[in-house]
PDB file of N, CA and C in Angstrom:
ATOM      1  N   UNK M   1    -146.931 100.600 296.935  1.00  0.00           N
ATOM      2  CA  UNK M   1    -146.994  99.305 296.126  1.00  0.00           C
ATOM      3  C   UNK M   1    -146.771  99.490 295.217  1.00  0.00           C
ATOM      4  N   UNK M   2    -146.964 100.030 294.112  1.00  0.00           N
ATOM      5  CA  UNK M   2    -147.024 101.721 292.756  1.00  0.00           C
ATOM      6  C   UNK M   2    -145.616 101.656 293.006  1.00  0.00           C
ATOM      7  N   UNK M   3    -145.088 101.878 294.211  1.00  0.00           N
ATOM      8  CA  UNK M   3    -143.725 102.853 294.263  1.00  0.00           C
ATOM      9  C   UNK M   3    -142.715 102.090 294.149  1.00  0.00           C
ATOM     10  N   UNK M   4    -142.668 100.416 294.863  1.00  0.00           N
ATOM     11  CA  UNK M   4    -142.215  99.443 294.075  1.00  0.00           C
ATOM     12  C   UNK M   4    -141.840  99.186 293.178  1.00  0.00           C
ATOM     13  N   UNK M   5    -143.038  99.096 292.207  1.00  0.00           N
ATOM     14  CA  UNK M   5    -142.905  98.449 291.465  1.00  0.00           C
ATOM     15  C   UNK M   5    -142.414  99.536 290.565  1.00  0.00           C
ATOM     16  N   UNK M   6    -142.329 100.440 290.098  1.00  0.00           N
ATOM     17  CA  UNK M   6    -142.078 101.956 289.637  1.00  0.00           C
ATOM     18  C   UNK M   6    -140.202 101.402 289.522  1.00  0.00           C
ATOM     19  N   UNK M   7    -140.088 101.537 291.332  1.00  0.00           N
ATOM     20  CA  UNK M   7    -138.659 101.720 291.541  1.00  0.00           C
ATOM     21  C   UNK M   7    -137.634 100.295 290.867  1.00  0.00           C
ATOM     22  N   UNK M   8    -138.235  99.166 290.768  1.00  0.00           N
ATOM     23  CA  UNK M   8    -137.991  97.719 290.427  1.00  0.00           C
ATOM     24  C   UNK M   8    -137.547  98.065 289.030  1.00  0.00           C
ATOM     25  N   UNK M   9    -138.691  98.196 288.035  1.00  0.00           N
ATOM     26  CA  UNK M   9    -138.448  99.017 286.467  1.00  0.00           C
ATOM     27  C   UNK M   9    -137.280  99.721 286.153  1.00  0.00           C
ATOM     28  N   UNK M  10    -137.509 100.861 287.506  1.00  0.00           N
ATOM     29  CA  UNK M  10    -136.120 101.823 286.606  1.00  0.00           C
ATOM     30  C   UNK M  10    -135.003 100.676 286.824  1.00  0.00           C
ATOM     31  N   UNK M  11    -134.771 100.198 287.867  1.00  0.00           N
ATOM     32  CA  UNK M  11    -133.383  99.044 288.122  1.00  0.00           C
ATOM     33  C   UNK M  11    -133.262  98.118 286.832  1.00  0.00           C
ATOM     34  N   UNK M  12    -134.745  97.802 286.870  1.00  0.00           N
ATOM     35  CA  UNK M  12    -134.038  96.205 285.425  1.00  0.00           C
ATOM     36  C   UNK M  12    -134.086  97.269 284.420  1.00  0.00           C
ATOM     37  N   UNK M  13    -134.444  98.315 284.148  1.00  0.00           N
ATOM     38  CA  UNK M  13    -134.112  99.108 282.735  1.00  0.00           C
ATOM     39  C   UNK M  13    -132.190  99.367 282.277  1.00  0.00           C
ATOM     40  N   UNK M  14    -131.765  99.598 283.858  1.00  0.00           N
ATOM     41  CA  UNK M  14    -130.504 100.366 284.645  1.00  0.00           C
ATOM     42  C   UNK M  14    -129.381  99.290 284.020  1.00  0.00           C
ATOM     43  N   UNK M  15    -130.103  98.074 284.595  1.00  0.00           N
ATOM     44  CA  UNK M  15    -129.378  96.535 284.386  1.00  0.00           C
ATOM     45  C   UNK M  15    -129.425  95.914 283.162  1.00  0.00           C
ATOM     46  N   UNK M  16    -130.403  96.182 282.542  1.00  0.00           N
ATOM     47  CA  UNK M  16    -130.845  95.875 281.131  1.00  0.00           C
ATOM     48  C   UNK M  16    -129.309  96.780 280.360  1.00  0.00           C
ATOM     49  N   UNK M  17    -130.137  97.765 280.209  1.00  0.00           N
ATOM     50  CA  UNK M  17    -128.687  98.822 279.680  1.00  0.00           C
ATOM     51  C   UNK M  17    -127.544  98.214 280.136  1.00  0.00           C
ATOM     52  N   UNK M  18    -126.692  98.004 281.237  1.00  0.00           N
ATOM     53  CA  UNK M  18    -125.669  97.504 281.268  1.00  0.00           C
ATOM     54  C   UNK M  18    -125.370  96.277 280.745  1.00  0.00           C
ATOM     55  N   UNK M  19    -126.544  95.649 280.105  1.00  0.00           N
ATOM     56  CA  UNK M  19    -125.972  94.275 279.299  1.00  0.00           C
ATOM     57  C   UNK M  19    -125.421  94.253 277.905  1.00  0.00           C
ATOM     58  N   UNK M  20    -126.636  95.755 278.101  1.00  0.00           N
ATOM     59  CA  UNK M  20    -125.906  96.103 276.876  1.00  0.00           C
ATOM     60  C   UNK M  20    -127.367  96.142 275.286  1.00  0.00           C
ATOM     61  N   UNK M  21    -128.252  95.923 276.266  1.00  0.00           N
ATOM     62  CA  UNK M  21    -129.869  95.848 275.532  1.00  0.00           C
ATOM     63  C   UNK M  21    -130.181  96.897 275.485  1.00  0.00           C
ATOM     64  N   UNK M  22    -130.948  97.707 274.410  1.00  0.00           N
ATOM     65  CA  UNK M  22    -131.483  99.319 274.076  1.00  0.00           C
ATOM     66  C   UNK M  22    -132.962  99.599 273.748  1.00  0.00           C
ATOM     67  N   UNK M  23    -133.856  99.678 275.166  1.00  0.00           N
ATOM     68  CA  UNK M  23    -135.218  99.215 276.004  1.00  0.00           C
ATOM     69  C   UNK M  23    -135.095 100.991 274.635  1.00  0.00           C
ATOM     70  N   UNK M  24    -136.688 100.097 274.371  1.00  0.00           N
ATOM     71  CA  UNK M  24    -137.829 100.399 272.858  1.00  0.00           C
ATOM     72  C   UNK M  24    -138.643 101.354 274.319  1.00  0.00           C
ATOM     73  N   UNK M  25    -139.378 100.160 275.119  1.00  0.00           N
ATOM     74  CA  UNK M  25    -140.546 100.856 275.601  1.00  0.00           C
ATOM     75  C   UNK M  25    -140.739 100.369 277.271  1.00  0.00           C
ATOM     76  N   UNK M  26    -141.479 101.573 277.777  1.00  0.00           N
ATOM     77  CA  UNK M  26    -141.416 101.372 279.606  1.00  0.00           C
ATOM     78  C   UNK M  26    -142.756 101.433 280.089  1.00  0.00           C
ATOM     79  N   UNK M  27    -143.726 100.400 280.562  1.00  0.00           N
ATOM     80  CA  UNK M  27    -144.462 100.686 280.239  1.00  0.00           C
ATOM     81  C   UNK M  27    -145.774 100.890 279.063  1.00  0.00           C
ATOM     82  N   UNK M  28    -145.638 100.086 278.870  1.00  0.00           N
ATOM     83  CA  UNK M  28    -145.626 100.265 277.202  1.00  0.00           C
ATOM     84  C   UNK M  28    -147.703  99.731 277.690  1.00  0.00           C
ATOM     85  N   UNK M  29    -148.565 100.206 277.124  1.00  0.00           N
ATOM     86  CA  UNK M  29    -150.055 100.856 278.152  1.00  0.00           C
ATOM     87  C   UNK M  29    -150.775  99.413 276.352  1.00  0.00           C
ATOM     88  N   UNK M  30    -151.903  98.805 276.777  1.00  0.00           N
ATOM     89  CA  UNK M  30    -152.572  97.778 275.647  1.00  0.00           C
ATOM     90  C   UNK M  30    -154.038  98.088 276.411  1.00  0.00           C
ATOM     91  N   UNK M  31    -155.183  98.160 275.367  1.00  0.00           N
ATOM     92  CA  UNK M  31    -156.293  98.133 275.930  1.00  0.00           C
ATOM     93  C   UNK M  31    -156.137  95.929 276.802  1.00  0.00           C
ATOM     94  N   UNK M  32    -155.055  95.294 276.989  1.00  0.00           N
ATOM     95  CA  UNK M  32    -154.892  94.198 276.865  1.00  0.00           C
ATOM     96  C   UNK M  32    -154.636  94.771 278.587  1.00  0.00           C
ATOM     97  N   UNK M  33    -153.773  95.647 279.265  1.00  0.00           N
ATOM     98  CA  UNK M  33    -152.879  95.797 279.557  1.00  0.00           C
ATOM     99  C   UNK M  33    -151.174  95.976 279.665  1.00  0.00           C
ATOM    100  N   UNK M  34    -150.619  95.636 280.411  1.00  0.00           N
ATOM    101  CA  UNK M  34    -149.533  96.402 280.449  1.00  0.00           C
ATOM    102  C   UNK M  34    -147.967  95.544 280.190  1.00  0.00           C
ATOM    103  N   UNK M  35    -146.951  96.080 279.296  1.00  0.00           N
ATOM    104  CA  UNK M  35    -145.879  95.563 278.983  1.00  0.00           C
ATOM    105  C   UNK M  35    -144.628  96.704 279.632  1.00  0.00           C
ATOM    106  N   UNK M  36    -143.977  95.830 280.551  1.00  0.00           N
ATOM    107  CA  UNK M  36    -142.702  96.657 281.159  1.00  0.00           C
ATOM    108  C   UNK M  36    -142.216  97.006 281.202  1.00  0.00           C
ATOM    109  N   UNK M  37    -141.499  95.758 280.130  1.00  0.00           N
ATOM    110  CA  UNK M  37    -140.336  96.911 279.935  1.00  0.00           C
ATOM    111  C   UNK M  37    -139.948  95.917 278.407  1.00  0.00           C
ATOM    112  N   UNK M  38    -139.997  96.713 277.121  1.00  0.00           N
ATOM    113  CA  UNK M  38    -139.357  96.372 275.467  1.00  0.00           C
ATOM    114  C   UNK M  38    -138.192  96.294 275.349  1.00  0.00           C
ATOM    115  N   UNK M  39    -137.248  95.595 274.506  1.00  0.00           N
ATOM    116  CA  UNK M  39    -136.024  95.685 274.795  1.00  0.00           C
ATOM    117  C   UNK M  39    -135.507  95.279 273.552  1.00  0.00           C
ATOM    118  N   UNK M  40    -134.642  95.988 272.935  1.00  0.00           N
ATOM    119  CA  UNK M  40    -133.684  94.860 272.025  1.00  0.00           C
ATOM    120  C   UNK M  40    -132.745  94.309 272.722  1.00  0.00           C
ATOM    121  N   UNK M  41    -132.264  92.655 272.198  1.00  0.00           N
ATOM    122  CA  UNK M  41    -131.531  92.234 272.730  1.00  0.00           C
ATOM    123  C   UNK M  41    -130.090  91.724 271.924  1.00  0.00           C
ATOM    124  N   UNK M  42    -129.859  92.768 270.525  1.00  0.00           N
ATOM    125  CA  UNK M  42    -129.055  92.376 269.417  1.00  0.00           C
ATOM    126  C   UNK M  42    -129.849  92.442 268.709  1.00  0.00           C
ATOM    127  N   UNK M  43    -130.273  91.125 267.727  1.00  0.00           N
ATOM    128  CA  UNK M  43    -131.419  91.268 266.390  1.00  0.00           C
ATOM    129  C   UNK M  43    -132.839  90.556 267.565  1.00  0.00           C
ATOM    130  N   UNK M  44    -132.810  90.626 268.599  1.00  0.00           N
ATOM    131  CA  UNK M  44    -133.664  89.709 269.457  1.00  0.00           C
ATOM    132  C   UNK M  44    -135.076  90.857 269.909  1.00  0.00           C
ATOM    133  N   UNK M  45    -136.383  90.851 269.436  1.00  0.00           N
ATOM    134  CA  UNK M  45    -136.792  91.905 270.865  1.00  0.00           C
ATOM    135  C   UNK M  45    -137.356  91.365 271.775  1.00  0.00           C
ATOM    136  N   UNK M  46    -137.124  91.568 273.128  1.00  0.00           N
ATOM    137  CA  UNK M  46    -136.979  91.206 274.366  1.00  0.00           C
ATOM    138  C   UNK M  46    -138.365  91.808 274.674  1.00  0.00           C
ATOM    139  N   UNK M  47    -139.377  90.726 275.840  1.00  0.00           N
ATOM    140  CA  UNK M  47    -140.883  91.134 276.120  1.00  0.00           C
ATOM    141  C   UNK M  47    -140.182  90.889 278.165  1.00  0.00           C
ATOM    142  N   UNK M  48    -140.243  91.803 278.348  1.00  0.00           N
ATOM    143  CA  UNK M  48    -139.544  91.292 279.955  1.00  0.00           C
ATOM    144  C   UNK M  48    -140.839  92.012 280.779  1.00  0.00           C
ATOM    145  N   UNK M  49    -141.145  90.955 281.979  1.00  0.00           N
ATOM    146  CA  UNK M  49    -142.061  91.186 283.296  1.00  0.00           C
ATOM    147  C   UNK M  49    -141.200  91.784 284.093  1.00  0.00           C
ATOM    148  N   UNK M  50    -141.727  92.564 284.802  1.00  0.00           N
ATOM    149  CA  UNK M  50    -140.363  92.621 286.429  1.00  0.00           C
ATOM    150  C   UNK M  50    -141.401  92.612 287.103  1.00  0.00           C
ATOM    151  N   UNK M  51    -140.809  91.666 288.345  1.00  0.00           N
ATOM    152  CA  UNK M  51    -141.146  91.457 289.917  1.00  0.00           C
ATOM    153  C   UNK M  51    -140.324  91.647 290.843  1.00  0.00           C
ATOM    154  N   UNK M  52    -140.936  92.842 291.340  1.00  0.00           N
ATOM    155  CA  UNK M  52    -140.175  93.672 292.562  1.00  0.00           C
ATOM    156  C   UNK M  52    -140.318  92.564 294.777  1.00  0.00           C
ATOM    157  N   UNK M  53    -140.055  92.167 295.036  1.00  0.00           N
ATOM    158  CA  UNK M  53    -140.645  92.022 296.690  1.00  0.00           C
ATOM    159  C   UNK M  53    -139.811  92.780 297.516  1.00  0.00           C
ATOM    160  N   UNK M  54    -140.086  92.697 298.768  1.00  0.00           N
ATOM    161  CA  UNK M  54    -138.743  92.999 299.680  1.00  0.00           C
ATOM    162  C   UNK M  54    -139.274  92.222 300.956  1.00  0.00           C
ATOM    163  N   UNK M  55    -140.107  90.667 300.673  1.00  0.00           N
ATOM    164  CA  UNK M  55    -140.301  89.966 301.850  1.00  0.00           C
ATOM    165  C   UNK M  55    -140.698  88.698 300.722  1.00  0.00           C
ATOM    166  N   UNK M  56    -140.091  87.782 301.533  1.00  0.00           N
ATOM    167  CA  UNK M  56    -140.069  86.278 300.286  1.00  0.00           C
ATOM    168  C   UNK M  56    -140.661  86.002 301.275  1.00  0.00           C
ATOM    169  N   UNK M  57    -142.208  86.728 302.174  1.00  0.00           N
ATOM    170  CA  UNK M  57    -143.283  85.881 302.482  1.00  0.00           C
ATOM    171  C   UNK M  57    -144.505  85.098 301.237  1.00  0.00           C
ATOM    172  N   UNK M  58    -144.577  86.115 300.545  1.00  0.00           N
ATOM    173  CA  UNK M  58    -145.144  84.918 299.592  1.00  0.00           C
ATOM    174  C   UNK M  58    -144.037  84.538 298.153  1.00  0.00           C
ATOM    175  N   UNK M  59    -142.933  83.893 298.148  1.00  0.00           N
ATOM    176  CA  UNK M  59    -142.455  83.581 297.636  1.00  0.00           C
ATOM    177  C   UNK M  59    -141.078  84.038 296.840  1.00  0.00           C
ATOM    178  N   UNK M  60    -140.305  83.703 295.979  1.00  0.00           N
ATOM    179  CA  UNK M  60    -139.639  84.642 295.448  1.00  0.00           C
ATOM    180  C   UNK M  60    -139.773  85.250 294.135  1.00  0.00           C
ATOM    181  N   UNK M  61    -140.011  86.580 293.311  1.00  0.00           N
ATOM    182  CA  UNK M  61    -140.745  87.290 292.706  1.00  0.00           C
ATOM    183  C   UNK M  61    -141.109  86.371 291.559  1.00  0.00           C
ATOM    184  N   UNK M  62    -139.901  85.575 291.031  1.00  0.00           N
ATOM    185  CA  UNK M  62    -140.648  85.059 289.651  1.00  0.00           C
ATOM    186  C   UNK M  62    -141.238  84.123 289.724  1.00  0.00           C
ATOM    187  N   UNK M  63    -141.636  83.835 290.950  1.00  0.00           N
ATOM    188  CA  UNK M  63    -142.817  83.331 290.753  1.00  0.00           C
ATOM    189  C   UNK M  63    -143.695  84.144 291.379  1.00  0.00           C
ATOM    190  N   UNK M  64    -143.819  84.589 291.065  1.00  0.00           N
ATOM    191  CA  UNK M  64    -145.286  85.495 290.660  1.00  0.00           C
ATOM    192  C   UNK M  64    -145.619  85.138 289.299  1.00  0.00           C
ATOM    193  N   UNK M  65    -144.958  85.330 288.264  1.00  0.00           N
ATOM    194  CA  UNK M  65    -145.487  84.566 286.619  1.00  0.00           C
ATOM    195  C   UNK M  65    -145.202  83.355 286.293  1.00  0.00           C
ATOM    196  N   UNK M  66    -147.017  83.508 287.157  1.00  0.00           N
ATOM    197  CA  UNK M  66    -147.617  81.714 286.628  1.00  0.00           C
ATOM    198  C   UNK M  66    -148.684  82.482 285.109  1.00  0.00           C
ATOM    199  N   UNK M  67    -149.197  80.992 285.144  1.00  0.00           N
ATOM    200  CA  UNK M  67    -149.121  80.556 283.559  1.00  0.00           C
ATOM    201  C   UNK M  67    -150.620  81.764 282.987  1.00  0.00           C
ATOM    202  N   UNK M  68    -151.113  82.167 283.550  1.00  0.00           N
ATOM    203  CA  UNK M  68    -152.257  83.264 283.329  1.00  0.00           C
ATOM    204  C   UNK M  68    -151.477  84.848 283.008  1.00  0.00           C
ATOM    205  N   UNK M  69    -150.249  84.934 283.987  1.00  0.00           N
ATOM    206  CA  UNK M  69    -149.464  86.090 283.610  1.00  0.00           C
ATOM    207  C   UNK M  69    -148.538  85.982 282.056  1.00  0.00           C
ATOM    208  N   UNK M  70    -148.494  84.472 281.772  1.00  0.00           N
ATOM    209  CA  UNK M  70    -147.301  83.686 280.842  1.00  0.00           C
ATOM    210  C   UNK M  70    -148.601  84.545 279.616  1.00  0.00           C
ATOM    211  N   UNK M  71    -149.812  83.643 279.591  1.00  0.00           N
ATOM    212  CA  UNK M  71    -150.635  84.073 278.305  1.00  0.00           C
ATOM    213  C   UNK M  71    -151.592  85.599 278.027  1.00  0.00           C
ATOM    214  N   UNK M  72    -150.713  86.017 279.301  1.00  0.00           N
ATOM    215  CA  UNK M  72    -150.974  87.049 279.506  1.00  0.00           C
ATOM    216  C   UNK M  72    -149.838  88.420 278.379  1.00  0.00           C
ATOM    217  N   UNK M  73    -149.068  87.616 278.751  1.00  0.00           N
ATOM    218  CA  UNK M  73    -148.018  88.081 278.174  1.00  0.00           C
ATOM    219  C   UNK M  73    -147.249  88.334 276.419  1.00  0.00           C
ATOM    220  N   UNK M  74    -148.098  87.018 276.467  1.00  0.00           N
ATOM    221  CA  UNK M  74    -148.000  86.570 274.521  1.00  0.00           C
ATOM    222  C   UNK M  74    -148.678  87.377 274.830  1.00  0.00           C
ATOM    223  N   UNK M  75    -150.407  87.948 274.992  1.00  0.00           N
ATOM    224  CA  UNK M  75    -150.955  88.788 274.229  1.00  0.00           C
ATOM    225  C   UNK M  75    -151.240  89.750 273.954  1.00  0.00           C
ATOM    226  N   UNK M  76    -150.449  90.642 274.772  1.00  0.00           N
ATOM    227  CA  UNK M  76    -149.635  91.149 274.620  1.00  0.00           C
ATOM    228  C   UNK M  76    -149.041  92.199 273.711  1.00  0.00           C
ATOM    229  N   UNK M  77    -147.616  90.828 273.573  1.00  0.00           N
ATOM    230  CA  UNK M  77    -146.582  90.821 272.854  1.00  0.00           C
ATOM    231  C   UNK M  77    -147.284  90.849 271.107  1.00  0.00           C
ATOM    232  N   UNK M  78    -148.416  90.282 271.480  1.00  0.00           N
ATOM    233  CA  UNK M  78    -148.963  90.369 270.039  1.00  0.00           C
ATOM    234  C   UNK M  78    -149.672  91.060 269.588  1.00  0.00           C
ATOM    235  N   UNK M  79    -150.035  91.951 270.440  1.00  0.00           N
ATOM    236  CA  UNK M  79    -150.576  93.081 270.518  1.00  0.00           C
ATOM    237  C   UNK M  79    -149.445  94.671 269.996  1.00  0.00           C
ATOM    238  N   UNK M  80    -148.444  93.946 270.736  1.00  0.00           N
ATOM    239  CA  UNK M  80    -147.278  95.008 270.525  1.00  0.00           C
ATOM    240  C   UNK M  80    -147.002  94.315 268.206  1.00  0.00           C
ATOM    241  N   UNK M  81    -146.371  93.426 268.619  1.00  0.00           N
ATOM    242  CA  UNK M  81    -146.346  93.533 267.336  1.00  0.00           C
ATOM    243  C   UNK M  81    -146.691  93.825 266.391  1.00  0.00           C
ATOM    244  N   UNK M  82    -148.283  93.551 265.682  1.00  0.00           N
ATOM    245  CA  UNK M  82    -148.734  93.571 265.482  1.00  0.00           C
ATOM    246  C   UNK M  82    -149.137  95.740 265.183  1.00  0.00           C
ATOM    247  N   UNK M  83    -149.645  96.326 266.564  1.00  0.00           N
ATOM    248  CA  UNK M  83    -148.996  97.368 265.509  1.00  0.00           C
ATOM    249  C   UNK M  83    -147.597  97.918 265.533  1.00  0.00           C
ATOM    250  N   UNK M  84    -146.563  97.553 266.229  1.00  0.00           N
ATOM    251  CA  UNK M  84    -145.126  98.102 265.512  1.00  0.00           C
ATOM    252  C   UNK M  84    -144.935  97.835 263.598  1.00  0.00           C
ATOM    253  N   UNK M  85    -145.104  96.346 264.480  1.00  0.00           N
ATOM    254  CA  UNK M  85    -144.081  95.462 262.692  1.00  0.00           C
ATOM    255  C   UNK M  85    -143.478  94.557 262.955  1.00  0.00           C
ATOM    256  N   UNK M  86    -142.796  94.129 262.392  1.00  0.00           N
ATOM    257  CA  UNK M  86    -141.102  93.816 262.221  1.00  0.00           C
ATOM    258  C   UNK M  86    -141.337  92.254 261.929  1.00  0.00           C
ATOM    259  N   UNK M  87    -140.332  91.722 261.620  1.00  0.00           N
ATOM    260  CA  UNK M  87    -140.252  89.860 261.700  1.00  0.00           C
ATOM    261  C   UNK M  87    -139.094  90.212 262.256  1.00  0.00           C
ATOM    262  N   UNK M  88    -138.775  90.287 263.667  1.00  0.00           N
ATOM    263  CA  UNK M  88    -137.233  89.630 264.644  1.00  0.00           C
ATOM    264  C   UNK M  88    -137.775  88.985 265.297  1.00  0.00           C
ATOM    265  N   UNK M  89    -137.353  87.841 265.439  1.00  0.00           N
ATOM    266  CA  UNK M  89    -137.092  86.278 266.544  1.00  0.00           C
ATOM    267  C   UNK M  89    -137.489  87.468 267.521  1.00  0.00           C
ATOM    268  N   UNK M  90    -138.355  87.284 268.924  1.00  0.00           N
ATOM    269  CA  UNK M  90    -138.932  87.514 269.995  1.00  0.00           C
ATOM    270  C   UNK M  90    -138.376  86.571 270.687  1.00  0.00           C
ATOM    271  N   UNK M  91    -138.626  87.423 272.443  1.00  0.00           N
ATOM    272  CA  UNK M  91    -138.289  85.807 273.328  1.00  0.00           C
ATOM    273  C   UNK M  91    -139.429  87.368 274.906  1.00  0.00           C
ATOM    274  N   UNK M  92    -139.574  86.064 275.848  1.00  0.00           N
ATOM    275  CA  UNK M  92    -139.817  86.900 277.642  1.00  0.00           C
ATOM    276  C   UNK M  92    -138.890  86.672 278.042  1.00  0.00           C
ATOM    277  N   UNK M  93    -138.669  87.889 279.206  1.00  0.00           N
ATOM    278  CA  UNK M  93    -136.907  87.745 279.997  1.00  0.00           C
ATOM    279  C   UNK M  93    -138.233  87.826 281.293  1.00  0.00           C
ATOM    280  N   UNK M  94    -137.671  87.556 282.476  1.00  0.00           N
ATOM    281  CA  UNK M  94    -138.269  87.580 283.276  1.00  0.00           C
ATOM    282  C   UNK M  94    -137.174  88.323 284.342  1.00  0.00           C
ATOM    283  N   UNK M  95    -136.905  89.709 285.551  1.00  0.00           N
ATOM    284  CA  UNK M  95    -136.326  90.130 286.217  1.00  0.00           C
ATOM    285  C   UNK M  95    -137.042  90.065 287.136  1.00  0.00           C
ATOM    286  N   UNK M  96    -136.278  89.725 288.051  1.00  0.00           N
ATOM    287  CA  UNK M  96    -136.404  89.536 289.967  1.00  0.00           C
ATOM    288  C   UNK M  96    -136.175  89.969 290.434  1.00  0.00           C
ATOM    289  N   UNK M  97    -136.799  91.504 291.195  1.00  0.00           N
ATOM    290  CA  UNK M  97    -135.977  91.758 291.654  1.00  0.00           C
ATOM    291  C   UNK M  97    -136.210  91.959 293.523  1.00  0.00           C
ATOM    292  N   UNK M  98    -135.598  91.440 294.797  1.00  0.00           N
ATOM    293  CA  UNK M  98    -135.357  91.249 296.035  1.00  0.00           C
ATOM    294  C   UNK M  98    -134.521  92.647 296.480  1.00  0.00           C
ATOM    295  N   UNK M  99    -135.654  92.921 297.515  1.00  0.00           N
ATOM    296  CA  UNK M  99    -135.146  94.516 297.910  1.00  0.00           C
ATOM    297  C   UNK M  99    -134.987  94.261 299.313  1.00  0.00           C
ATOM    298  N   UNK M 100    -134.550  94.012 300.133  1.00  0.00           N
ATOM    299  CA  UNK M 100    -134.206  94.165 301.767  1.00  0.00           C
ATOM    300  C   UNK M 100    -133.588  95.324 302.328  1.00  0.00           C
ATOM    301  N   UNK M 101    -133.161  95.677 303.348  1.00  0.00           N
ATOM    302  CA  UNK M 101    -132.301  96.300 303.634  1.00  0.00           C
ATOM    303  C   UNK M 101    -131.409  96.301 303.207  1.00  0.00           C
ATOM    304  N   UNK M 102    -131.558  97.289 302.246  1.00  0.00           N
ATOM    305  CA  UNK M 102    -130.685  98.581 301.073  1.00  0.00           C
ATOM    306  C   UNK M 102    -130.435  97.981 300.391  1.00  0.00           C
ATOM    307  N   UNK M 103    -130.384  96.576 300.049  1.00  0.00           N
ATOM    308  CA  UNK M 103    -129.622  95.369 299.400  1.00  0.00           C
ATOM    309  C   UNK M 103    -130.558  94.622 298.746  1.00  0.00           C
ATOM    310  N   UNK M 104    -130.229  94.417 297.221  1.00  0.00           N
ATOM    311  CA  UNK M 104    -130.867  93.984 296.089  1.00  0.00           C
ATOM    312  C   UNK M 104    -130.439  93.434 295.427  1.00  0.00           C
ATOM    313  N   UNK M 105    -131.244  91.670 294.851  1.00  0.00           N
ATOM    314  CA  UNK M 105    -130.651  90.817 294.399  1.00  0.00           C
ATOM    315  C   UNK M 105    -131.533  91.200 292.978  1.00  0.00           C
ATOM    316  N   UNK M 106    -130.200  91.203 292.081  1.00  0.00           N
ATOM    317  CA  UNK M 106    -131.663  90.726 290.751  1.00  0.00           C
ATOM    318  C   UNK M 106    -131.545  90.041 290.054  1.00  0.00           C
ATOM    319  N   UNK M 107    -132.234  89.188 289.511  1.00  0.00           N
ATOM    320  CA  UNK M 107    -132.392  87.879 288.643  1.00  0.00           C
ATOM    321  C   UNK M 107    -132.923  87.783 287.296  1.00  0.00           C
ATOM    322  N   UNK M 108    -132.046  87.727 286.413  1.00  0.00           N
ATOM    323  CA  UNK M 108    -131.918  87.857 284.876  1.00  0.00           C
ATOM    324  C   UNK M 108    -133.005  86.787 283.970  1.00  0.00           C
ATOM    325  N   UNK M 109    -134.200  85.771 283.973  1.00  0.00           N
ATOM    326  CA  UNK M 109    -134.594  84.935 283.608  1.00  0.00           C
ATOM    327  C   UNK M 109    -134.750  85.414 282.201  1.00  0.00           C
ATOM    328  N   UNK M 110    -133.634  84.711 281.507  1.00  0.00           N
ATOM    329  CA  UNK M 110    -133.316  84.611 279.599  1.00  0.00           C
ATOM    330  C   UNK M 110    -134.202  83.804 279.571  1.00  0.00           C
ATOM    331  N   UNK M 111    -134.732  84.377 278.121  1.00  0.00           N
ATOM    332  CA  UNK M 111    -136.292  83.492 277.964  1.00  0.00           C
ATOM    333  C   UNK M 111    -136.896  82.557 279.124  1.00  0.00           C
ATOM    334  N   UNK M 112    -137.241  83.052 279.309  1.00  0.00           N
ATOM    335  CA  UNK M 112    -138.218  82.178 280.817  1.00  0.00           C
ATOM    336  C   UNK M 112    -139.351  81.368 280.637  1.00  0.00           C
ATOM    337  N   UNK M 113    -140.102  81.115 279.746  1.00  0.00           N
ATOM    338  CA  UNK M 113    -140.951  80.420 278.641  1.00  0.00           C
ATOM    339  C   UNK M 113    -140.865  80.568 277.509  1.00  0.00           C
ATOM    340  N   UNK M 114    -141.173  79.580 276.772  1.00  0.00           N
ATOM    341  CA  UNK M 114    -142.061  79.763 275.587  1.00  0.00           C
ATOM    342  C   UNK M 114    -143.139  80.348 274.824  1.00  0.00           C
ATOM    343  N   UNK M 115    -143.690  80.791 273.203  1.00  0.00           N
ATOM    344  CA  UNK M 115    -144.421  81.436 273.290  1.00  0.00           C
ATOM    345  C   UNK M 115    -145.440  80.080 273.138  1.00  0.00           C
TER     346      UNK M 115
END
C-alpha cells in the first residue's frame, strides 16, 4: 500500500510541475503527521493531499479527505508556516489518482476546502 501511495505522490508532483507549480517539499514530516506535497502556485503556498486508489470499492480517492483529515491538514499547515515563516496566501488542494489497468485518471481539486 505504501508503494501505491509513493507512486501516486510521484505522479502528482510531475503533474503539478507540468502545470507550472514549484514543488517546495514532498513528504514533509512533522510531529503531528505528514504533508504529501507543499508547492508554490505563483504567489500562493499550496498544501496538497494526494489520494491514490486502484479500486472504487471505497469510493473515489478524494472522498477519503474527510473532516478529520481536513482538520489535520490545517494543523500541519500551521506547523509548517510557523516553522518556515512567510506571509503569502495559502490554500489546500487535493489530487485524486485512480489507477487501474495501466490507465491513470488524475483529478486536481483546487482550493478543495476552506481554512
